[in-house]
Amino acid sequence: AEIYRYNCYHAFVKIYHAKFDTENAVVYCLKGIDVAAKNKNDFQRANSYRALFSLYFNLRKRDSAIKYAAYAMDITEKINDTSNIATMYGNLSRIYNEMDLYDKAIDFGKKGIELGQQYKDYKGMLISMNNLGNCLMGINREPEAIPVFENLLLEGQKHKRTRSVLNALINLGILYFNMADEQNTTRIAKKMKEMEPTFDAADRMGESYRHLVYGYDLTLQRKFGLAENEFMAGLKIAEADSITAPLESLYLAMSTIKYAEQDFAAATVWDNKWGALDQTLKRQEMSEYALDMEAKYETERKEATIK
């Protein structure tokens, strides 16, 4: 009966996770870990620790995420569960990148790619490629990021994972535009247009970023009016759904267009929008950090009281 109890708890974790109710997902994850420990079932334990790692990561509790990732990694390696190890390294690469521990993020990303290839775990390999590329891009190591994303594009197509393909295309579009490489920006925009029907229609963030890349391509071709239409279409989606990630790039892109057209008044308006959003995001990050510190202090105080 205990094996069914575990499966039942784990099903609840998936349901709550799908409903974005992370708090309840965590509760059932912890219940699952208890049952797995009683069953002395390391596969179940590793499975729950991996889920817990992902849940805490979404809650932005990075210390806890890393702790449970380490537990999961230990067990995954101990039981030689080759089908999950590359994904683990890929996910840890993302966490270390967000914590500004770039060397570790790069090492873990590379290790994830290597293990994914070794064990033919292509999902883990693609996750690792994407997170390694994002890390290199974030620390301005563009020449190193480009081959990673070009590889992600090829492998994503080969293994029919459209999410990976779209991530690669978006990032390559941004990278080549930043390098003012007109030929490659056009190549990427064309490929994106070709693959448009295969992308998930519900992915509003992806759609917003696609307009950004199409606009970048037109900007480099000096077709400012058409570029502006693309940027505005992307803005409409991002603003309607409050998707902040592409918003900063879109505001900046509009400001660039207006400067190119020598419409300085309009350029200043877009600059100000970009500046205001940048400030808001920084404030949000600081308040989240403060809350995190408070929660950490509370937990330590409770643990000390118990002791």
mmCIF file with all atom_site columns, C-alpha atoms in Angstrom, residues 73 76 81-93 108-109 111-129 131:
data_model
loop_
_atom_site.group_PDB
_atom_site.id
_atom_site.type_symbol
_atom_site.label_atom_id
_atom_site.label_alt_id
_atom_site.label_comp_id
_atom_site.label_asym_id
_atom_site.label_entity_id
_atom_site.label_seq_id
_atom_site.pdbx_PDB_ins_code
_atom_site.Cartn_x
_atom_site.Cartn_y
_atom_site.Cartn_z
_atom_site.occupancy
_atom_site.B_iso_or_equiv
_atom_site.pdbx_formal_charge
_atom_site.auth_seq_id
_atom_site.auth_comp_id
_atom_site.auth_asym_id
_atom_site.auth_atom_id
_atom_site.pdbx_PDB_model_num
ATOM 1  C CA . MET A 1 73  ? 22.292 14.788 -6.749  1.00 0.00 ? 73  MET A CA 1
ATOM 2  C CA . THR A 1 76  ? 20.867 10.167 -8.126  1.00 0.00 ? 76  THR A CA 1
ATOM 3  C CA . ASP A 1 81  ? 20.098 6.970  -12.195 1.00 0.00 ? 81  ASP A CA 1
ATOM 4  C CA . THR A 1 82  ? 21.553 7.993  -15.558 1.00 0.00 ? 82  THR A CA 1
ATOM 5  C CA . SER A 1 83  ? 18.233 9.241  -16.946 1.00 0.00 ? 83  SER A CA 1
ATOM 6  C CA . ASN A 1 84  ? 18.038 12.250 -14.593 1.00 0.00 ? 84  ASN A CA 1
ATOM 7  C CA . ILE A 1 85  ? 21.580 13.322 -13.863 1.00 0.00 ? 85  ILE A CA 1
ATOM 8  C CA . ALA A 1 86  ? 22.071 15.625 -16.888 1.00 0.00 ? 86  ALA A CA 1
ATOM 9  C CA . THR A 1 87  ? 18.841 17.494 -16.088 1.00 0.00 ? 87  THR A CA 1
ATOM 10 C CA . MET A 1 88  ? 20.042 17.959 -12.494 1.00 0.00 ? 88  MET A CA 1
ATOM 11 C CA . TYR A 1 89  ? 23.309 19.536 -13.640 1.00 0.00 ? 89  TYR A CA 1
ATOM 12 C CA . GLY A 1 90  ? 21.445 21.719 -16.150 1.00 0.00 ? 90  GLY A CA 1
ATOM 13 C CA . ASN A 1 91  ? 19.022 23.010 -13.505 1.00 0.00 ? 91  ASN A CA 1
ATOM 14 C CA . LEU A 1 92  ? 21.829 23.680 -11.024 1.00 0.00 ? 92  LEU A CA 1
ATOM 15 C CA . SER A 1 93  ? 23.619 25.664 -13.710 1.00 0.00 ? 93  SER A CA 1
ATOM 16 C CA . PHE A 1 108 ? 27.624 22.548 -14.224 1.00 0.00 ? 108 PHE A CA 1
ATOM 17 C CA . GLY A 1 109 ? 26.209 23.486 -17.630 1.00 0.00 ? 109 GLY A CA 1
ATOM 18 C CA . LYS A 1 111 ? 28.930 18.786 -17.233 1.00 0.00 ? 111 LYS A CA 1
ATOM 19 C CA . GLY A 1 112 ? 25.189 18.492 -17.986 1.00 0.00 ? 112 GLY A CA 1
ATOM 20 C CA . ILE A 1 113 ? 25.829 18.617 -21.752 1.00 0.00 ? 113 ILE A CA 1
ATOM 21 C CA . GLU A 1 114 ? 28.580 16.001 -21.469 1.00 0.00 ? 114 GLU A CA 1
ATOM 22 C CA . LEU A 1 115 ? 26.477 13.608 -19.333 1.00 0.00 ? 115 LEU A CA 1
ATOM 23 C CA . GLY A 1 116 ? 23.400 14.149 -21.520 1.00 0.00 ? 116 GLY A CA 1
ATOM 24 C CA . GLN A 1 117 ? 25.400 13.072 -24.577 1.00 0.00 ? 117 GLN A CA 1
ATOM 25 C CA . GLN A 1 118 ? 26.983 10.163 -22.698 1.00 0.00 ? 118 GLN A CA 1
ATOM 26 C CA . TYR A 1 119 ? 23.670 8.733  -21.442 1.00 0.00 ? 119 TYR A CA 1
ATOM 27 C CA . LYS A 1 120 ? 21.584 9.794  -24.465 1.00 0.00 ? 120 LYS A CA 1
ATOM 28 C CA . ASP A 1 121 ? 19.419 11.972 -22.167 1.00 0.00 ? 121 ASP A CA 1
ATOM 29 C CA . TYR A 1 122 ? 18.671 14.603 -24.787 1.00 0.00 ? 122 TYR A CA 1
ATOM 30 C CA . LYS A 1 123 ? 16.211 16.574 -22.668 1.00 0.00 ? 123 LYS A CA 1
ATOM 31 C CA . GLY A 1 124 ? 18.862 17.065 -19.953 1.00 0.00 ? 124 GLY A CA 1
ATOM 32 C CA . MET A 1 125 ? 21.461 17.913 -22.588 1.00 0.00 ? 125 MET A CA 1
ATOM 33 C CA . LEU A 1 126 ? 19.220 20.616 -24.134 1.00 0.00 ? 126 LEU A CA 1
ATOM 34 C CA . ILE A 1 127 ? 18.350 22.122 -20.725 1.00 0.00 ? 127 ILE A CA 1
ATOM 35 C CA . SER A 1 128 ? 22.091 22.287 -19.929 1.00 0.00 ? 128 SER A CA 1
ATOM 36 C CA . MET A 1 129 ? 22.891 23.903 -23.294 1.00 0.00 ? 129 MET A CA 1
ATOM 37 C CA . ASN A 1 131 ? 21.292 27.417 -19.288 1.00 0.00 ? 131 ASN A CA 1
#
